[in-house]
Short mmCIF file of C-alpha atoms in Angstrom, two decimals:
data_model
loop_
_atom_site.label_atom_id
_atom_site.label_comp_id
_atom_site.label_asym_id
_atom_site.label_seq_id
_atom_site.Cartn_x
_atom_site.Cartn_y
_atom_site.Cartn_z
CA UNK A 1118 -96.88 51.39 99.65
CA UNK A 1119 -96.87 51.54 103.52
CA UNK A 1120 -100.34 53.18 104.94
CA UNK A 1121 -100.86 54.95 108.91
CA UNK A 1122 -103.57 52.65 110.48
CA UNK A 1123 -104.11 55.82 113.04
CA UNK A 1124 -107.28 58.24 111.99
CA UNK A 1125 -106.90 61.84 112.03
CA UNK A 1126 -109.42 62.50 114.47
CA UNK A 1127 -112.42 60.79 116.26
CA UNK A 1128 -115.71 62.36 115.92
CA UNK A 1129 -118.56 62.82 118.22
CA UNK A 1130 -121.92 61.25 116.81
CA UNK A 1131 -125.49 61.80 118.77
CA UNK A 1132 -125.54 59.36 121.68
CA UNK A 1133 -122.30 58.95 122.22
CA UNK A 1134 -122.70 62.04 124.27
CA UNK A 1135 -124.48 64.28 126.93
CA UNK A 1136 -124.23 68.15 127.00
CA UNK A 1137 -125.05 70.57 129.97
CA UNK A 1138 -125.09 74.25 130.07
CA UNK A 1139 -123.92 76.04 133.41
CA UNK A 1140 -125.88 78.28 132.29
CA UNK A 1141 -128.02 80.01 129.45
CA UNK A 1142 -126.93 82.85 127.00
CA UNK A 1143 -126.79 86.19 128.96
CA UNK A 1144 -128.71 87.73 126.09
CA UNK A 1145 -130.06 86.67 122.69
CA UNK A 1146 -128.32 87.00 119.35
CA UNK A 1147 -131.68 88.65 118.43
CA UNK A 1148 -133.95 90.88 120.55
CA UNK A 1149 -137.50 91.06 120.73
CA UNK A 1150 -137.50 95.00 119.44
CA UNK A 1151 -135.77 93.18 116.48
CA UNK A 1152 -138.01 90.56 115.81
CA UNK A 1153 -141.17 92.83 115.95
CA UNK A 1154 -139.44 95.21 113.35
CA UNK A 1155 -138.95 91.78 111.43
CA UNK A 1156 -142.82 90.44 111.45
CA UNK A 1157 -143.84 94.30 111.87
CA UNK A 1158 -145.59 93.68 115.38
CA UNK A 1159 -146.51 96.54 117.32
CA UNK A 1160 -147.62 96.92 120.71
CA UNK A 1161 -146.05 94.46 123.40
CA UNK A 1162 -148.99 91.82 124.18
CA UNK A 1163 -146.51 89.38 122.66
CA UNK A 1164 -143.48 90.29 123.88
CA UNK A 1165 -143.22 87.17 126.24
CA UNK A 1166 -144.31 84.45 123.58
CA UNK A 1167 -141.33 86.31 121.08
CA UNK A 1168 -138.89 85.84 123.71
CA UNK A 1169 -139.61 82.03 124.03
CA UNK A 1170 -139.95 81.65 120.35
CA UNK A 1171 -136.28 83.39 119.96
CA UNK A 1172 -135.11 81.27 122.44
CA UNK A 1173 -136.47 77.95 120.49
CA UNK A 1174 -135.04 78.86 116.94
CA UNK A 1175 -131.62 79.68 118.55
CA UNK A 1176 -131.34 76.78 120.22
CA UNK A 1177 -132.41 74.65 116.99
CA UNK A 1178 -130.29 76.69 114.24
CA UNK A 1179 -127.37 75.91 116.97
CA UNK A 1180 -128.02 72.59 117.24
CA UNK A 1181 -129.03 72.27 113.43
CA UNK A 1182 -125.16 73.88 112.37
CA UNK A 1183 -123.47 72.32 115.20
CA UNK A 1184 -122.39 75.80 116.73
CA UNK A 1185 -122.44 77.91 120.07
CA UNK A 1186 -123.71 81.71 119.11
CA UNK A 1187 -122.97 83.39 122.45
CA UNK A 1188 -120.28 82.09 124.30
CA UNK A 1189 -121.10 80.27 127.39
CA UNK A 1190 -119.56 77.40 129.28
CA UNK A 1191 -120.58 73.93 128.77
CA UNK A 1192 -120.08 70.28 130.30
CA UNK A 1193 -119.58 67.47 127.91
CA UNK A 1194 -119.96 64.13 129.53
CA UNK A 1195 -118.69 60.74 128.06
CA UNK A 1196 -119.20 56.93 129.23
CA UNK A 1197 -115.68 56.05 127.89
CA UNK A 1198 -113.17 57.24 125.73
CA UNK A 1199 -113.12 56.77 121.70
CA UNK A 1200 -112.26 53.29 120.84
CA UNK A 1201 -108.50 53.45 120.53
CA UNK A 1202 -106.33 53.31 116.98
CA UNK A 1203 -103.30 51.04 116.21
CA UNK A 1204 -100.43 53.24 115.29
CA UNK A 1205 -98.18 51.26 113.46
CA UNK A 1206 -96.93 51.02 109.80
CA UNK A 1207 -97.98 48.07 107.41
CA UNK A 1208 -96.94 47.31 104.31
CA UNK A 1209 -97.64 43.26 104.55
CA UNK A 1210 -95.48 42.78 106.95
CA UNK A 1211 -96.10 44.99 110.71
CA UNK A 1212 -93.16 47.58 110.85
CA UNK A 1213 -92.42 47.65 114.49
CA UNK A 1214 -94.62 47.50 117.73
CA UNK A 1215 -98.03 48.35 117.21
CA UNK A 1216 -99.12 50.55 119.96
CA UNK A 1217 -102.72 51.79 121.17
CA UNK A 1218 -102.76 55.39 120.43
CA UNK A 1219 -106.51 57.43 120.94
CA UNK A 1220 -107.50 59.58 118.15
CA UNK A 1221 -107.65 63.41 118.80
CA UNK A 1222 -111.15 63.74 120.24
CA UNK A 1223 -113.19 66.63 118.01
CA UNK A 1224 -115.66 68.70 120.09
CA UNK A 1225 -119.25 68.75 119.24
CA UNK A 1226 -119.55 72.09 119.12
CA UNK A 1227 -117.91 75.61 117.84
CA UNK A 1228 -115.81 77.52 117.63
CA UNK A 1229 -114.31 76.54 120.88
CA UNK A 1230 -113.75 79.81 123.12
CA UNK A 1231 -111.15 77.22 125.69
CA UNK A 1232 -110.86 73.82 127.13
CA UNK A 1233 -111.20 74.82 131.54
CA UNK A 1234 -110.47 71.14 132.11
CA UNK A 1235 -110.75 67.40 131.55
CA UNK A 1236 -112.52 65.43 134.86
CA UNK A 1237 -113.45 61.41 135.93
CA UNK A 1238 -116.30 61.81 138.54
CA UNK A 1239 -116.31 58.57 140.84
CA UNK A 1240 -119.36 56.58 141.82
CA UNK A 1241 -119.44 58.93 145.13
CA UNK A 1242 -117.60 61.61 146.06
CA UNK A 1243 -115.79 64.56 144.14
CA UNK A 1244 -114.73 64.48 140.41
CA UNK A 1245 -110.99 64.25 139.87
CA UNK A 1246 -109.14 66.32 137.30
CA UNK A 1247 -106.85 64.87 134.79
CA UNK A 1248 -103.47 66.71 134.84
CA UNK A 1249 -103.26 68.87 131.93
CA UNK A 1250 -99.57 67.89 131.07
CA UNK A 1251 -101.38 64.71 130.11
CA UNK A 1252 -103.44 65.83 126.84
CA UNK A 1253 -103.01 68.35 124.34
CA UNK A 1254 -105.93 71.06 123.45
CA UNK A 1255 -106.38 72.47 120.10
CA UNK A 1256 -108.44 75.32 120.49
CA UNK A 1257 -108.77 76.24 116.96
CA UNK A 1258 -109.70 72.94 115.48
CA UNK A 1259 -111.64 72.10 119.15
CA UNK A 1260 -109.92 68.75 119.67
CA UNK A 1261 -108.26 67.44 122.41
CA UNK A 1262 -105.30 65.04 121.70
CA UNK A 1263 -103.85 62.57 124.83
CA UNK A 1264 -99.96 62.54 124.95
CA UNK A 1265 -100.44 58.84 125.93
CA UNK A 1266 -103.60 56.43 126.87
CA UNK A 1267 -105.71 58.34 128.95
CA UNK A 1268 -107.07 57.48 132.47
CA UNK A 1269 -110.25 55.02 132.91
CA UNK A 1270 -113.07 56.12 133.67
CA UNK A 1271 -114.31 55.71 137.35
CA UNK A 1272 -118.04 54.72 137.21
CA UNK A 1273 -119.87 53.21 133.86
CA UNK A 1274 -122.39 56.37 132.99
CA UNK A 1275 -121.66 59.80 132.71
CA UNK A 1276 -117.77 59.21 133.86
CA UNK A 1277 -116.06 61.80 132.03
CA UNK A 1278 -116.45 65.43 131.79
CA UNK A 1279 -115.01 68.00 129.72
CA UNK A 1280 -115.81 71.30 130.72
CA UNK A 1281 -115.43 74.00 128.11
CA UNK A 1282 -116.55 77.24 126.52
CA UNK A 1283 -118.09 77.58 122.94
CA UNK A 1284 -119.32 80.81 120.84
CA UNK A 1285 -119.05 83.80 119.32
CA UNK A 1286 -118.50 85.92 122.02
CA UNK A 1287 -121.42 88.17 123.25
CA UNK A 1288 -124.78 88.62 121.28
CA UNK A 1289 -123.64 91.54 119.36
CA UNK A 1290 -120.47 89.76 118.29
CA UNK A 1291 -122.79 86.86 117.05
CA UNK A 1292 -122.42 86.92 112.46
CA UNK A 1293 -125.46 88.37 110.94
CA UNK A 1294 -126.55 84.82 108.94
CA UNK A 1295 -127.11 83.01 112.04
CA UNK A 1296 -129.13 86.11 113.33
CA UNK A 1297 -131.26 86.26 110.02
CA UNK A 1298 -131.60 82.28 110.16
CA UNK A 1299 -132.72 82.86 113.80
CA UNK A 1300 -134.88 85.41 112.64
CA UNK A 1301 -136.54 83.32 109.70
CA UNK A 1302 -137.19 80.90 111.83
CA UNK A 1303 -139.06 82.68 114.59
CA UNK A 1304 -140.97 84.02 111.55
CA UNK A 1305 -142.11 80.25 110.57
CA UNK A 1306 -143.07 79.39 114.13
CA UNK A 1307 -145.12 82.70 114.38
CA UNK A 1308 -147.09 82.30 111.42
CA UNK A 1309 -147.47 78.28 111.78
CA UNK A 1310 -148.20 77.91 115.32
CA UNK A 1311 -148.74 74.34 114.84
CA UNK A 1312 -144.99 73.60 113.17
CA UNK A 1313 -142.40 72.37 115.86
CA UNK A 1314 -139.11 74.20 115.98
CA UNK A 1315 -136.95 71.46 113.28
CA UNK A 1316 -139.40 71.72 110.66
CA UNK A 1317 -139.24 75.65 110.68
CA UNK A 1318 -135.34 75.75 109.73
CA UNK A 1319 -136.10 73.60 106.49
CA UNK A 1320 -139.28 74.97 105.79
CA UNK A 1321 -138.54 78.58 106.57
CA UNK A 1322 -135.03 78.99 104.31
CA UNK A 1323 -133.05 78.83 107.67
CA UNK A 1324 -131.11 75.97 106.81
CA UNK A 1325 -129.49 77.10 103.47
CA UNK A 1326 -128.36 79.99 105.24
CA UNK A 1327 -126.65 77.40 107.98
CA UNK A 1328 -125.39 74.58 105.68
CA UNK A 1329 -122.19 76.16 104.74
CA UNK A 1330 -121.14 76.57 108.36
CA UNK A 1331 -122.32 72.79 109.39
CA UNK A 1332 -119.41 70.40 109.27
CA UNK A 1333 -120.32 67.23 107.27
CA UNK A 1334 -118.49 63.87 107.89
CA UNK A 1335 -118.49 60.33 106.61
CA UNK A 1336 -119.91 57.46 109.38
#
């Protein structure tokens, strides 16, 4: 029986990355008004401490599913490409040339909104973009796939970039579980000032709501 030695995709693990936001969500998936009706707060004395708690349990239920809530833009930064596949058949005996063929490269985060561009940033000076007839981008499944080997990078740290948008659109467009799991987490922080934001999505029923959503895979 002859078996593909080339993998279906290559997936992104912690530290093999760096992410940067141009910039932060124009609004919450949640709003303060909403989170007081939630704990049953009145007044405003804590309007400013809700905000920054709102802020922490989005930014941990995203991280925690693997997801962008409200679309923004987003720089992903690599020190070298996946380690490359052989694509050739092999049944005991090598059918043909083996070539080196990179696996489709699956973004860290979704759903992917579109891929603005692939760059190599030099040791000095301006970072060059990679001609998009060179790669192929698959929006829905957020993977990018090279036609061929792609170019080197151009300094060792940080040399490519892949600049990109992620989310749901804007806050009101955001689903209503990641809203509640925002919302039960803001509740844990608020009533155990002295839990830190990771703790709060296990210990506060957040992450059941997430799990379904969180893509598992096999190191």
């Amino acid at each position: 029986r002859k078996h593909a030695m080339t993998e279906t995709q290559y997936i992104l693990h912690p530290g093999d990355y760096r992410l940067q936001e141009t910039a932060a969500p124009a609004d919450e998936p949640v709003s303060v008004d909403e989170i007081k009706a939630h704990l049953r707060i009145s007044g405003s004395s804590e309007d400013g401490a809700l905000a920054a708690l709102i802020a922490a349990a989005r930014l941990v239920c995203e991280t925690h599913a693997g997801k962008c809530f409200v679309t923004r833009e987003i720089s992903l930064f690599l020190d070298r490409w996946p380690v490359a596949s052989r694509a050739a058949w092999w049944d005991g005996v090598q059918q043909g040339v083996a070539v080196e063929v990179m696996p489709p490269l699956k973004l860290p985060l979704a759903p992917v909104a579109a891929v603005e561009g692939l760059y190599l940033h030099p040791a000095v000076g301006a970072a060059v973009e990679i001609a998009t007839d060179t790669y192929h981008v698959d929006v829905l499944g957020g993977r990018i796939a090279f036609r061929d080997t792609p170019p080197a990078p151009l300094r060792p740290l940080n040399g490519i970039e892949i600049r990109f948008s992620a989310g749901y659109g804007n806050a009101a467009a955001v689903p209503p579980v990641f809203k509640q799991a925002i919302k039960q987490v803001v509740a844990h922080l608020y009533t155990y000032r002295g839990d830190v934001s990771e703790q709060a999505v296990t210990r506060s029923g957040a992450a059941a709501l997430l799990a379904p959503y969180r893509e598992v895979t096999l190191l």
